[in-house]
Amino acid sequence: MKYAVDRIEDDIVVLENITSGDIINENIKKLPKNIKEGTILIKKDNGYSLDLNTEKERRDDFRSRLERLKNLKK
């Protein structure tokens, strides 16, 4: 399953399943270092790993959508 880091509150990281929208909380110590809002993680039996490809695709998609919205206002 893939999760996006929604927010970090002290030692708790709020993760959103990018398919279902379900929310889970995880202790930051169980996650890879240097995560931030928007980081995409893959949950496996032995823990979490970064998914840099999906993260880049999602960020590029969001940037593209924002640009289209800006152009509509002109």
PDB file of C-alpha atoms in Angstrom:
ATOM      1  CA  MET A   1       0.000   0.000   0.000  1.00  0.00           C
ATOM      2  CA  LYS A   2       1.141   3.532  -0.700  1.00  0.00           C
ATOM      3  CA  TYR A   3       0.744   6.405   1.726  1.00  0.00           C
ATOM      4  CA  ALA A   4       1.351  10.137   1.510  1.00  0.00           C
ATOM      5  CA  VAL A   5       2.636  11.999   4.536  1.00  0.00           C
ATOM      6  CA  ASP A   6      -0.225  14.370   5.343  1.00  0.00           C
ATOM      7  CA  ARG A   7       1.365  16.046   8.351  1.00  0.00           C
ATOM      8  CA  ILE A   8       3.826  15.526  11.165  1.00  0.00           C
ATOM      9  CA  GLU A   9       2.708  16.286  14.714  1.00  0.00           C
ATOM     10  CA  ASP A  10       5.539  15.863  17.228  1.00  0.00           C
ATOM     11  CA  ASP A  11       6.433  12.134  17.038  1.00  0.00           C
ATOM     12  CA  ILE A  12       3.276  11.114  15.153  1.00  0.00           C
ATOM     13  CA  VAL A  13       3.067  11.106  11.365  1.00  0.00           C
ATOM     14  CA  VAL A  14      -0.394  11.210   9.811  1.00  0.00           C
ATOM     15  CA  LEU A  15      -0.425   9.071   6.656  1.00  0.00           C
ATOM     16  CA  GLU A  16      -3.118   9.014   3.982  1.00  0.00           C
ATOM     17  CA  ASN A  17      -3.612   5.972   1.769  1.00  0.00           C
ATOM     18  CA  ILE A  18      -3.324   7.459  -1.727  1.00  0.00           C
ATOM     19  CA  THR A  19      -5.890   5.036  -3.135  1.00  0.00           C
ATOM     20  CA  SER A  20      -8.608   4.839  -0.489  1.00  0.00           C
ATOM     21  CA  GLY A  21      -8.036   8.059   1.448  1.00  0.00           C
ATOM     22  CA  ASP A  22      -7.918   6.130   4.738  1.00  0.00           C
ATOM     23  CA  ILE A  23      -5.863   7.791   7.454  1.00  0.00           C
ATOM     24  CA  ILE A  24      -3.437   6.057   9.808  1.00  0.00           C
ATOM     25  CA  ASN A  25      -1.033   7.379  12.439  1.00  0.00           C
ATOM     26  CA  GLU A  26       2.521   6.051  12.745  1.00  0.00           C
ATOM     27  CA  ASN A  27       5.344   6.827  15.118  1.00  0.00           C
ATOM     28  CA  ILE A  28       8.025   8.794  13.304  1.00  0.00           C
ATOM     29  CA  LYS A  29      10.669   6.314  14.518  1.00  0.00           C
ATOM     30  CA  LYS A  30       9.114   3.596  12.317  1.00  0.00           C
ATOM     31  CA  LEU A  31       9.531   5.665   9.147  1.00  0.00           C
ATOM     32  CA  PRO A  32      12.528   6.558   6.966  1.00  0.00           C
ATOM     33  CA  LYS A  33      14.486   9.652   7.976  1.00  0.00           C
ATOM     34  CA  ASN A  34      14.012  13.049   6.310  1.00  0.00           C
ATOM     35  CA  ILE A  35      10.332  12.623   5.445  1.00  0.00           C
ATOM     36  CA  LYS A  36       8.164  15.704   4.965  1.00  0.00           C
ATOM     37  CA  GLU A  37       4.621  16.535   3.948  1.00  0.00           C
ATOM     38  CA  GLY A  38       3.941  14.966   0.560  1.00  0.00           C
ATOM     39  CA  THR A  39       6.515  12.200   0.898  1.00  0.00           C
ATOM     40  CA  ILE A  40       5.195   8.934  -0.556  1.00  0.00           C
ATOM     41  CA  LEU A  41       5.849   5.747   1.379  1.00  0.00           C
ATOM     42  CA  ILE A  42       5.280   2.109   0.488  1.00  0.00           C
ATOM     43  CA  LYS A  43       4.180  -0.045   3.413  1.00  0.00           C
ATOM     44  CA  LYS A  44       5.535  -3.577   3.409  1.00  0.00           C
ATOM     45  CA  ASP A  45       5.620  -6.328   6.022  1.00  0.00           C
ATOM     46  CA  ASN A  46       9.019  -5.203   7.278  1.00  0.00           C
ATOM     47  CA  GLY A  47       8.247  -1.463   7.412  1.00  0.00           C
ATOM     48  CA  TYR A  48       8.140   1.522   5.089  1.00  0.00           C
ATOM     49  CA  SER A  49      10.288   2.616   2.169  1.00  0.00           C
ATOM     50  CA  LEU A  50      10.359   5.783   0.086  1.00  0.00           C
ATOM     51  CA  ASP A  51       8.662   5.848  -3.316  1.00  0.00           C
ATOM     52  CA  LEU A  52      10.493   8.681  -5.053  1.00  0.00           C
ATOM     53  CA  ASN A  53       8.998   7.974  -8.501  1.00  0.00           C
ATOM     54  CA  THR A  54       5.382   8.253  -7.354  1.00  0.00           C
ATOM     55  CA  GLU A  55       6.233  11.326  -5.287  1.00  0.00           C
ATOM     56  CA  LYS A  56       7.775  13.059  -8.320  1.00  0.00           C
ATOM     57  CA  GLU A  57       4.801  12.148 -10.520  1.00  0.00           C
ATOM     58  CA  ARG A  58       2.332  13.514  -7.950  1.00  0.00           C
ATOM     59  CA  ARG A  59       4.295  16.751  -7.421  1.00  0.00           C
ATOM     60  CA  ASP A  60       4.575  17.281 -11.193  1.00  0.00           C
ATOM     61  CA  ASP A  61       0.820  16.659 -11.561  1.00  0.00           C
ATOM     62  CA  PHE A  62       0.001  19.156  -8.792  1.00  0.00           C
ATOM     63  CA  ARG A  63       2.301  21.783 -10.356  1.00  0.00           C
ATOM     64  CA  SER A  64       0.664  21.253 -13.739  1.00  0.00           C
ATOM     65  CA  ARG A  65      -2.819  21.647 -12.269  1.00  0.00           C
ATOM     66  CA  LEU A  66      -1.784  24.809 -10.435  1.00  0.00           C
ATOM     67  CA  GLU A  67      -0.365  26.302 -13.638  1.00  0.00           C
ATOM     68  CA  ARG A  68      -3.595  25.542 -15.506  1.00  0.00           C
ATOM     69  CA  LEU A  69      -5.605  27.232 -12.760  1.00  0.00           C
ATOM     70  CA  LYS A  70      -3.349  30.287 -12.879  1.00  0.00           C
ATOM     71  CA  ASN A  71      -3.823  30.506 -16.642  1.00  0.00           C
ATOM     72  CA  LEU A  72      -7.621  30.372 -16.272  1.00  0.00           C
ATOM     73  CA  LYS A  73      -7.544  33.520 -14.153  1.00  0.00           C
ATOM     74  CA  LYS A  74      -5.869  35.576 -16.909  1.00  0.00           C
TER      75      LYS A  74
END
